[in-house]
C-alpha cells in the first residue's frame, strides 16, 4: 500500500464523506478539498471525532488552478486522486447547462493538468449509470450502449471520453471509472449521511414524509411495465459504494484504463421501497400517485459481474439495511 496521500475532491459531500471514512478506516492518508457549495464540513468533522483522526481539509474550487497547485506543492506526495467534485442535479443542468460544463468538465480539465504537472497520474473518477442509453433493456453492463439525455449526463460521458483519450496519450496515466447506480442510506454508525436541503431523490423524500416535513410521497407514475407499475431502480448502500473506491484505488496498479459498474444487480420498484420502510416503522407512509416525472426511465439496474470478478468487490448490505440506515441518519430510529 502507498504511503503517499490520496486527494479526495468533493470529499465533504455525500459519497465523498463515506469514501473518506472508508479510507480512514484503512489508515490511508487523505487530503479533502471541497468548495462547500453543496456540502458542509460537518461530515468530515464527525469522522474525525468518531475515529480520533486528523483529516487535512482545504476549502477550494478545483477550477482554481493556482490554489490546487499549492496543495500539490505543499503535500508533495499526493500519489492518487479520487475525483468526486461536481454538480449533480439533472433538473438544474437543464436550466444551467453552462454551469455544468464549466464545473464538471472545466474542473476536471484543471485537475488533470495540475496532476500532470506534479506527476500524479492515478485517478478514480465518479461517473454514473446515467451514461447508459435508454434504448436498451437492463441489466446494463459496462459494454452496454451509451447515450445522454441531459447536460449532466453529457458531462459524465464527456469526462469518461477525455479520460480514455488521456490514458492512450501516455502510459503513466492509470485511470479507473466507477459508474454508480442509485446510492442511498448512510453509514451504519449513523455519524455521516446525506445533507440535502431540497432533496429530489426518493430516499431523502421518504424520510421527510416520515418526519412530517412533507405531507405525502408523490409517486411518479404507476403505469410502467413493472409488477406494480412503479419504476425500477438499482439502489446501493452508500457504504458498499464507498468500499468500491478502495478496491478501485488498488486496481489502478494493475490497469491503465478500466470501467466498473457499482450496483447490487437487483431492481426494486418505488412501492417495494415504501413497503420496506413501512415494515421497519410498523406504520403506513402516505402516498399519492402522480404523473411520471419528465426524464425518468422505466427501469435501470446493473450487471456488476466485472466488479465482482476483477475488483473482488461485492455488496454486503441489503435493502433493509439501506432503509434502516436512512432512518438512523434522520434520527427516526435509534443509532
Ligand atoms: C436521479 C437522477 C440521476 C442521478 C441520481 C442520483 C433524474 C431524472 N435522475 O436518478 O441522474 O444520478 O438521481 O441519485 O433526476 N421517485 C418518486 N417520487 C419522488 C422521488 C422519486 O416516485 O418524490 C421515483 C422516481 O420516479 C424514480 C425513483 O423514485 O423512479 C428513484 O428516483 P431518484 O431517487 O430521484 O433517482 P433517479 O431518478 O434514478
mmCIF file of C-alpha atoms in Angstrom, residues 2-330:
data_model
loop_
_atom_site.group_PDB
_atom_site.id
_atom_site.type_symbol
_atom_site.label_atom_id
_atom_site.label_comp_id
_atom_site.label_asym_id
_atom_site.label_seq_id
_atom_site.Cartn_x
_atom_site.Cartn_y
_atom_site.Cartn_z
ATOM 1 C CA UNK A 2 1.135 3.530 -0.789
ATOM 2 C CA UNK A 3 2.403 5.839 1.946
ATOM 3 C CA UNK A 4 1.551 8.957 -0.069
ATOM 4 C CA UNK A 5 -1.626 10.999 0.177
ATOM 5 C CA UNK A 6 -4.880 10.308 -1.599
ATOM 6 C CA UNK A 7 -6.619 13.554 -2.582
ATOM 7 C CA UNK A 8 -10.432 13.454 -2.488
ATOM 8 C CA UNK A 9 -12.125 16.206 -4.474
ATOM 9 C CA UNK A 10 -15.661 16.818 -3.246
ATOM 10 C CA UNK A 11 -14.761 14.889 -0.098
ATOM 11 C CA UNK A 12 -17.318 16.652 2.108
ATOM 12 C CA UNK A 13 -20.280 15.530 0.005
ATOM 13 C CA UNK A 14 -22.500 12.514 0.415
ATOM 14 C CA UNK A 15 -20.411 9.933 -1.430
ATOM 15 C CA UNK A 16 -17.172 11.793 -0.723
ATOM 16 C CA UNK A 17 -17.522 11.697 3.055
ATOM 17 C CA UNK A 18 -18.422 7.998 3.049
ATOM 18 C CA UNK A 19 -15.371 7.312 0.872
ATOM 19 C CA UNK A 20 -13.156 9.355 3.214
ATOM 20 C CA UNK A 21 -14.483 7.321 6.141
ATOM 21 C CA UNK A 22 -13.586 4.026 4.435
ATOM 22 C CA UNK A 23 -10.093 5.345 3.623
ATOM 23 C CA UNK A 24 -9.553 6.470 7.216
ATOM 24 C CA UNK A 25 -10.666 3.031 8.441
ATOM 25 C CA UNK A 26 -7.974 1.589 6.140
ATOM 26 C CA UNK A 27 -5.423 4.020 7.666
ATOM 27 C CA UNK A 28 -4.865 5.829 4.381
ATOM 28 C CA UNK A 29 -3.520 9.390 4.428
ATOM 29 C CA UNK A 30 -6.157 11.629 2.910
ATOM 30 C CA UNK A 31 -6.492 15.256 1.875
ATOM 31 C CA UNK A 32 -10.008 16.560 1.291
ATOM 32 C CA UNK A 33 -10.744 19.522 -0.969
ATOM 33 C CA UNK A 34 -14.257 20.847 -1.463
ATOM 34 C CA UNK A 35 -15.762 24.218 -2.402
ATOM 35 C CA UNK A 36 -18.643 23.556 0.041
ATOM 36 C CA UNK A 37 -21.277 24.970 -2.326
ATOM 37 C CA UNK A 38 -23.392 21.856 -1.921
ATOM 38 C CA UNK A 39 -21.916 20.299 1.221
ATOM 39 C CA UNK A 40 -20.609 21.169 4.657
ATOM 40 C CA UNK A 41 -17.607 20.274 6.759
ATOM 41 C CA UNK A 42 -19.896 18.608 9.299
ATOM 42 C CA UNK A 43 -19.454 15.077 7.922
ATOM 43 C CA UNK A 44 -15.661 15.362 7.935
ATOM 44 C CA UNK A 45 -15.671 16.759 11.472
ATOM 45 C CA UNK A 46 -17.860 13.853 12.597
ATOM 46 C CA UNK A 47 -15.468 11.322 11.060
ATOM 47 C CA UNK A 48 -12.518 12.968 12.831
ATOM 48 C CA UNK A 49 -14.337 12.902 16.146
ATOM 49 C CA UNK A 50 -15.531 9.333 15.768
ATOM 50 C CA UNK A 51 -12.188 7.903 14.608
ATOM 51 C CA UNK A 52 -9.968 10.244 16.597
ATOM 52 C CA UNK A 53 -8.091 11.113 13.435
ATOM 53 C CA UNK A 54 -6.937 14.293 11.759
ATOM 54 C CA UNK A 55 -8.219 14.837 8.231
ATOM 55 C CA UNK A 56 -6.484 17.526 6.185
ATOM 56 C CA UNK A 57 -9.132 19.767 4.656
ATOM 57 C CA UNK A 58 -8.872 22.727 2.276
ATOM 58 C CA UNK A 59 -11.825 24.751 1.079
ATOM 59 C CA UNK A 60 -11.154 25.315 -2.578
ATOM 60 C CA UNK A 61 -12.672 25.046 -6.003
ATOM 61 C CA UNK A 62 -10.827 22.674 -8.309
ATOM 62 C CA UNK A 63 -11.239 25.196 -11.128
ATOM 63 C CA UNK A 64 -8.786 27.422 -9.277
ATOM 64 C CA UNK A 65 -5.542 26.153 -10.783
ATOM 65 C CA UNK A 66 -3.286 28.224 -8.512
ATOM 66 C CA UNK A 67 -4.892 27.084 -5.279
ATOM 67 C CA UNK A 68 -4.979 23.482 -6.414
ATOM 68 C CA UNK A 69 -1.306 23.624 -7.434
ATOM 69 C CA UNK A 70 -0.422 24.938 -3.978
ATOM 70 C CA UNK A 71 -1.969 21.832 -2.417
ATOM 71 C CA UNK A 72 0.141 19.533 -4.602
ATOM 72 C CA UNK A 73 3.208 21.641 -3.826
ATOM 73 C CA UNK A 74 2.577 21.699 -0.084
ATOM 74 C CA UNK A 75 1.948 17.988 0.453
ATOM 75 C CA UNK A 76 4.428 16.752 -2.192
ATOM 76 C CA UNK A 77 3.487 13.091 -2.073
ATOM 77 C CA UNK A 78 -0.058 13.086 -3.442
ATOM 78 C CA UNK A 79 0.012 9.884 -5.440
ATOM 79 C CA UNK A 80 -3.652 9.331 -6.240
ATOM 80 C CA UNK A 81 -6.885 11.259 -6.613
ATOM 81 C CA UNK A 82 -10.498 10.210 -6.126
ATOM 82 C CA UNK A 83 -12.413 12.779 -8.130
ATOM 83 C CA UNK A 84 -15.960 13.343 -6.919
ATOM 84 C CA UNK A 85 -16.293 17.129 -7.132
ATOM 85 C CA UNK A 86 -19.073 18.177 -9.467
ATOM 86 C CA UNK A 87 -22.647 19.357 -9.842
ATOM 87 C CA UNK A 88 -25.243 16.586 -9.913
ATOM 88 C CA UNK A 89 -28.792 17.759 -10.455
ATOM 89 C CA UNK A 90 -30.416 16.718 -13.725
ATOM 90 C CA UNK A 91 -33.052 19.463 -13.452
ATOM 91 C CA UNK A 92 -30.560 22.164 -12.680
ATOM 92 C CA UNK A 93 -28.367 21.018 -15.558
ATOM 93 C CA UNK A 94 -31.254 21.502 -17.993
ATOM 94 C CA UNK A 95 -31.675 25.060 -16.723
ATOM 95 C CA UNK A 96 -27.997 25.975 -16.433
ATOM 96 C CA UNK A 97 -26.017 23.764 -18.819
ATOM 97 C CA UNK A 98 -23.034 26.134 -18.941
ATOM 98 C CA UNK A 99 -22.563 25.813 -15.163
ATOM 99 C CA UNK A 100 -22.384 22.041 -15.618
ATOM 100 C CA UNK A 101 -19.904 22.209 -18.490
ATOM 101 C CA UNK A 102 -17.744 24.690 -16.600
ATOM 102 C CA UNK A 103 -17.817 22.972 -13.195
ATOM 103 C CA UNK A 104 -17.743 19.338 -14.210
ATOM 104 C CA UNK A 105 -15.780 19.328 -17.450
ATOM 105 C CA UNK A 106 -13.754 22.505 -16.821
ATOM 106 C CA UNK A 107 -12.981 21.467 -13.237
ATOM 107 C CA UNK A 108 -11.788 18.048 -14.377
ATOM 108 C CA UNK A 109 -9.505 19.523 -17.049
ATOM 109 C CA UNK A 110 -7.875 21.809 -14.468
ATOM 110 C CA UNK A 111 -7.470 18.942 -12.034
ATOM 111 C CA UNK A 112 -5.864 16.711 -14.675
ATOM 112 C CA UNK A 113 -3.498 19.479 -15.757
ATOM 113 C CA UNK A 114 -2.327 20.068 -12.191
ATOM 114 C CA UNK A 115 -1.995 16.329 -11.557
ATOM 115 C CA UNK A 116 0.109 16.002 -14.688
ATOM 116 C CA UNK A 117 2.352 18.905 -13.669
ATOM 117 C CA UNK A 118 3.021 17.260 -10.302
ATOM 118 C CA UNK A 119 3.442 13.799 -11.846
ATOM 119 C CA UNK A 120 0.415 12.356 -10.094
ATOM 120 C CA UNK A 121 -1.199 10.083 -12.680
ATOM 121 C CA UNK A 122 -3.609 7.880 -10.755
ATOM 122 C CA UNK A 123 -7.260 8.806 -10.705
ATOM 123 C CA UNK A 124 -10.570 7.189 -9.778
ATOM 124 C CA UNK A 125 -13.457 9.067 -11.357
ATOM 125 C CA UNK A 126 -17.018 9.146 -10.111
ATOM 126 C CA UNK A 127 -19.324 8.519 -13.060
ATOM 127 C CA UNK A 128 -22.931 7.416 -13.177
ATOM 128 C CA UNK A 129 -25.294 4.864 -14.674
ATOM 129 C CA UNK A 130 -26.855 7.887 -16.322
ATOM 130 C CA UNK A 131 -24.340 7.344 -19.176
ATOM 131 C CA UNK A 132 -26.251 4.267 -20.395
ATOM 132 C CA UNK A 133 -28.572 4.735 -23.332
ATOM 133 C CA UNK A 134 -32.239 4.191 -22.583
ATOM 134 C CA UNK A 135 -32.768 2.459 -25.916
ATOM 135 C CA UNK A 136 -31.937 -0.930 -24.459
ATOM 136 C CA UNK A 137 -33.173 -3.128 -21.660
ATOM 137 C CA UNK A 138 -31.298 -3.539 -18.365
ATOM 138 C CA UNK A 139 -29.252 -5.061 -16.826
ATOM 139 C CA UNK A 140 -26.572 -2.651 -18.003
ATOM 140 C CA UNK A 141 -23.045 -3.972 -18.247
ATOM 141 C CA UNK A 142 -20.016 -1.781 -18.905
ATOM 142 C CA UNK A 143 -20.343 -2.706 -22.593
ATOM 143 C CA UNK A 144 -23.957 -1.561 -22.926
ATOM 144 C CA UNK A 145 -24.653 1.270 -25.367
ATOM 145 C CA UNK A 146 -24.049 4.791 -24.090
ATOM 146 C CA UNK A 147 -26.072 7.949 -24.561
ATOM 147 C CA UNK A 148 -27.247 11.077 -22.788
ATOM 148 C CA UNK A 149 -30.494 12.955 -22.321
ATOM 149 C CA UNK A 150 -29.408 15.992 -20.306
ATOM 150 C CA UNK A 151 -26.342 18.206 -19.787
ATOM 151 C CA UNK A 152 -25.460 16.482 -16.500
ATOM 152 C CA UNK A 153 -25.221 13.086 -18.221
ATOM 153 C CA UNK A 154 -23.294 14.692 -21.082
ATOM 154 C CA UNK A 155 -20.651 15.960 -18.628
ATOM 155 C CA UNK A 156 -20.137 12.453 -17.212
ATOM 156 C CA UNK A 157 -19.893 10.942 -20.674
ATOM 157 C CA UNK A 158 -17.525 13.656 -21.910
ATOM 158 C CA UNK A 159 -15.205 13.255 -18.928
ATOM 159 C CA UNK A 160 -15.151 9.474 -19.433
ATOM 160 C CA UNK A 161 -14.116 10.016 -23.072
ATOM 161 C CA UNK A 162 -11.488 12.588 -22.117
ATOM 162 C CA UNK A 163 -10.018 10.155 -19.619
ATOM 163 C CA UNK A 164 -9.986 7.404 -22.203
ATOM 164 C CA UNK A 165 -8.013 9.597 -24.637
ATOM 165 C CA UNK A 166 -5.704 10.691 -21.830
ATOM 166 C CA UNK A 167 -4.931 7.090 -20.922
ATOM 167 C CA UNK A 168 -3.877 6.489 -24.522
ATOM 168 C CA UNK A 169 -1.685 9.595 -24.613
ATOM 169 C CA UNK A 170 0.848 8.426 -22.061
ATOM 170 C CA UNK A 171 1.297 5.127 -20.298
ATOM 171 C CA UNK A 172 1.948 6.726 -16.892
ATOM 172 C CA UNK A 173 -1.782 7.504 -16.519
ATOM 173 C CA UNK A 174 -3.782 4.962 -14.518
ATOM 174 C CA UNK A 175 -7.497 5.635 -14.655
ATOM 175 C CA UNK A 176 -10.494 3.881 -13.158
ATOM 176 C CA UNK A 177 -14.062 4.960 -13.819
ATOM 177 C CA UNK A 178 -16.859 3.940 -11.472
ATOM 178 C CA UNK A 179 -20.430 4.079 -12.727
ATOM 179 C CA UNK A 180 -22.747 4.372 -9.740
ATOM 180 C CA UNK A 181 -26.330 3.193 -9.778
ATOM 181 C CA UNK A 182 -28.585 4.740 -7.053
ATOM 182 C CA UNK A 183 -26.583 5.371 -3.850
ATOM 183 C CA UNK A 184 -28.775 5.551 -0.747
ATOM 184 C CA UNK A 185 -28.619 5.177 3.024
ATOM 185 C CA UNK A 186 -25.880 6.337 5.317
ATOM 186 C CA UNK A 187 -23.025 4.703 7.141
ATOM 187 C CA UNK A 188 -24.040 2.107 9.717
ATOM 188 C CA UNK A 189 -22.590 4.081 12.646
ATOM 189 C CA UNK A 190 -25.016 6.865 11.803
ATOM 190 C CA UNK A 191 -22.310 9.555 12.036
ATOM 191 C CA UNK A 192 -22.413 10.745 8.432
ATOM 192 C CA UNK A 193 -25.152 10.947 5.827
ATOM 193 C CA UNK A 194 -26.819 12.875 3.075
ATOM 194 C CA UNK A 195 -27.225 16.595 3.810
ATOM 195 C CA UNK A 196 -29.746 17.853 1.307
ATOM 196 C CA UNK A 197 -31.834 20.926 1.885
ATOM 197 C CA UNK A 198 -34.197 20.470 -1.047
ATOM 198 C CA UNK A 199 -33.998 16.780 -1.883
ATOM 199 C CA UNK A 200 -35.387 15.385 -5.121
ATOM 200 C CA UNK A 201 -34.235 11.786 -4.666
ATOM 201 C CA UNK A 202 -36.559 9.096 -3.367
ATOM 202 C CA UNK A 203 -34.920 8.110 -0.053
ATOM 203 C CA UNK A 204 -34.477 11.588 1.470
ATOM 204 C CA UNK A 205 -38.020 12.478 0.378
ATOM 205 C CA UNK A 206 -39.429 9.386 2.090
ATOM 206 C CA UNK A 207 -37.554 10.467 5.246
ATOM 207 C CA UNK A 208 -39.184 13.918 5.007
ATOM 208 C CA UNK A 209 -42.637 12.361 4.732
ATOM 209 C CA UNK A 210 -41.975 10.150 7.761
ATOM 210 C CA UNK A 211 -40.766 13.222 9.675
ATOM 211 C CA UNK A 212 -43.970 15.005 8.598
ATOM 212 C CA UNK A 213 -41.975 17.735 6.849
ATOM 213 C CA UNK A 214 -43.872 16.732 3.734
ATOM 214 C CA UNK A 215 -47.475 15.503 3.647
ATOM 215 C CA UNK A 216 -47.305 12.692 1.112
ATOM 216 C CA UNK A 217 -44.835 10.883 -1.070
ATOM 217 C CA UNK A 218 -45.698 11.650 -4.679
ATOM 218 C CA UNK A 219 -45.029 8.520 -6.685
ATOM 219 C CA UNK A 220 -44.126 9.464 -10.230
ATOM 220 C CA UNK A 221 -46.226 7.104 -12.343
ATOM 221 C CA UNK A 222 -47.776 3.672 -11.807
ATOM 222 C CA UNK A 223 -48.116 2.748 -15.453
ATOM 223 C CA UNK A 224 -44.584 1.491 -16.049
ATOM 224 C CA UNK A 225 -44.048 -2.105 -17.199
ATOM 225 C CA UNK A 226 -43.199 -3.491 -13.733
ATOM 226 C CA UNK A 227 -45.043 -5.783 -11.321
ATOM 227 C CA UNK A 228 -46.799 -2.892 -9.530
ATOM 228 C CA UNK A 229 -46.483 -0.275 -12.286
ATOM 229 C CA UNK A 230 -43.877 1.880 -10.493
ATOM 230 C CA UNK A 231 -40.363 2.437 -11.854
ATOM 231 C CA UNK A 232 -37.440 0.139 -11.106
ATOM 232 C CA UNK A 233 -34.004 1.220 -9.817
ATOM 233 C CA UNK A 234 -30.867 -0.440 -8.505
ATOM 234 C CA UNK A 235 -30.400 1.093 -5.037
ATOM 235 C CA UNK A 236 -26.981 0.546 -3.490
ATOM 236 C CA UNK A 237 -25.930 1.208 0.103
ATOM 237 C CA UNK A 238 -23.526 4.159 0.104
ATOM 238 C CA UNK A 239 -21.115 2.239 2.363
ATOM 239 C CA UNK A 240 -20.823 -0.570 -0.217
ATOM 240 C CA UNK A 241 -20.309 2.058 -2.896
ATOM 241 C CA UNK A 242 -17.621 3.799 -0.831
ATOM 242 C CA UNK A 243 -15.775 0.493 -0.335
ATOM 243 C CA UNK A 244 -15.750 0.104 -4.119
ATOM 244 C CA UNK A 245 -13.459 3.157 -4.314
ATOM 245 C CA UNK A 246 -10.872 1.466 -2.106
ATOM 246 C CA UNK A 247 -10.846 -1.581 -4.399
ATOM 247 C CA UNK A 248 -10.621 0.739 -7.408
ATOM 248 C CA UNK A 249 -7.577 2.505 -5.920
ATOM 249 C CA UNK A 250 -5.745 -0.824 -5.588
ATOM 250 C CA UNK A 251 -6.787 -1.775 -9.100
ATOM 251 C CA UNK A 252 -5.031 1.333 -10.513
ATOM 252 C CA UNK A 253 -1.723 -0.505 -10.181
ATOM 253 C CA UNK A 254 -2.952 -3.253 -12.496
ATOM 254 C CA UNK A 255 -4.685 -1.461 -15.316
ATOM 255 C CA UNK A 256 -4.198 1.731 -17.320
ATOM 256 C CA UNK A 257 -7.884 2.300 -18.001
ATOM 257 C CA UNK A 258 -10.868 0.469 -16.618
ATOM 258 C CA UNK A 259 -14.571 0.978 -16.032
ATOM 259 C CA UNK A 260 -16.751 -0.702 -13.408
ATOM 260 C CA UNK A 261 -20.421 -0.593 -12.546
ATOM 261 C CA UNK A 262 -21.239 -0.371 -8.867
ATOM 262 C CA UNK A 263 -24.744 -1.529 -8.025
ATOM 263 C CA UNK A 264 -26.465 -4.515 -6.453
ATOM 264 C CA UNK A 265 -27.698 -6.101 -9.705
ATOM 265 C CA UNK A 266 -31.226 -6.031 -8.248
ATOM 266 C CA UNK A 267 -34.024 -3.766 -9.353
ATOM 267 C CA UNK A 268 -36.723 -2.590 -6.937
ATOM 268 C CA UNK A 269 -39.902 -0.651 -7.609
ATOM 269 C CA UNK A 270 -40.797 2.536 -5.737
ATOM 270 C CA UNK A 271 -43.665 0.734 -3.980
ATOM 271 C CA UNK A 272 -41.332 -2.044 -2.845
ATOM 272 C CA UNK A 273 -39.110 0.568 -1.205
ATOM 273 C CA UNK A 274 -42.089 2.164 0.526
ATOM 274 C CA UNK A 275 -43.113 -1.262 1.859
ATOM 275 C CA UNK A 276 -39.671 -1.914 3.397
ATOM 276 C CA UNK A 277 -39.813 1.420 5.248
ATOM 277 C CA UNK A 278 -43.339 0.630 6.425
ATOM 278 C CA UNK A 279 -42.236 -2.786 7.674
ATOM 279 C CA UNK A 280 -39.434 -1.279 9.764
ATOM 280 C CA UNK A 281 -41.616 1.501 11.180
ATOM 281 C CA UNK A 282 -44.796 -0.576 11.531
ATOM 282 C CA UNK A 283 -46.804 2.279 10.086
ATOM 283 C CA UNK A 284 -48.161 3.424 6.742
ATOM 284 C CA UNK A 285 -46.420 6.062 4.639
ATOM 285 C CA UNK A 286 -48.926 8.362 2.922
ATOM 286 C CA UNK A 287 -48.527 8.138 -0.858
ATOM 287 C CA UNK A 288 -50.135 9.725 -3.883
ATOM 288 C CA UNK A 289 -49.755 8.514 -7.446
ATOM 289 C CA UNK A 290 -48.969 11.433 -9.747
ATOM 290 C CA UNK A 291 -47.811 11.776 -13.366
ATOM 291 C CA UNK A 292 -44.497 10.358 -14.496
ATOM 292 C CA UNK A 293 -41.516 12.665 -13.881
ATOM 293 C CA UNK A 294 -40.002 14.001 -17.079
ATOM 294 C CA UNK A 295 -36.701 12.321 -17.901
ATOM 295 C CA UNK A 296 -37.356 9.203 -15.772
ATOM 296 C CA UNK A 297 -36.712 5.769 -17.230
ATOM 297 C CA UNK A 298 -38.909 2.751 -16.534
ATOM 298 C CA UNK A 299 -36.134 0.517 -15.314
ATOM 299 C CA UNK A 300 -32.418 0.687 -14.573
ATOM 300 C CA UNK A 301 -30.299 -1.940 -12.871
ATOM 301 C CA UNK A 302 -26.758 -3.205 -13.143
ATOM 302 C CA UNK A 303 -24.717 -6.167 -14.142
ATOM 303 C CA UNK A 304 -21.717 -5.892 -11.789
ATOM 304 C CA UNK A 305 -20.051 -9.178 -12.630
ATOM 305 C CA UNK A 306 -16.938 -7.301 -13.787
ATOM 306 C CA UNK A 307 -16.504 -5.525 -10.432
ATOM 307 C CA UNK A 308 -17.151 -8.763 -8.548
ATOM 308 C CA UNK A 309 -14.628 -10.645 -10.652
ATOM 309 C CA UNK A 310 -11.892 -8.051 -11.153
ATOM 310 C CA UNK A 311 -12.147 -5.764 -8.126
ATOM 311 C CA UNK A 312 -13.079 -8.647 -5.807
ATOM 312 C CA UNK A 313 -15.846 -6.366 -4.603
ATOM 313 C CA UNK A 314 -19.326 -7.353 -3.615
ATOM 314 C CA UNK A 315 -22.159 -5.705 -1.774
ATOM 315 C CA UNK A 316 -22.689 -6.568 1.878
ATOM 316 C CA UNK A 317 -25.782 -4.530 2.636
ATOM 317 C CA UNK A 318 -29.402 -5.422 1.960
ATOM 318 C CA UNK A 319 -32.320 -3.217 1.003
ATOM 319 C CA UNK A 320 -33.433 -3.475 4.633
ATOM 320 C CA UNK A 321 -30.029 -2.022 5.720
ATOM 321 C CA UNK A 322 -30.369 0.834 3.203
ATOM 322 C CA UNK A 323 -33.768 1.811 4.627
ATOM 323 C CA UNK A 324 -32.783 1.233 8.269
ATOM 324 C CA UNK A 325 -29.607 3.324 7.959
ATOM 325 C CA UNK A 326 -31.535 6.124 6.249
ATOM 326 C CA UNK A 327 -33.873 6.170 9.254
ATOM 327 C CA UNK A 328 -30.910 6.163 11.655
ATOM 328 C CA UNK A 329 -29.315 9.164 9.966
ATOM 329 C CA UNK A 330 -32.584 11.100 10.224
#
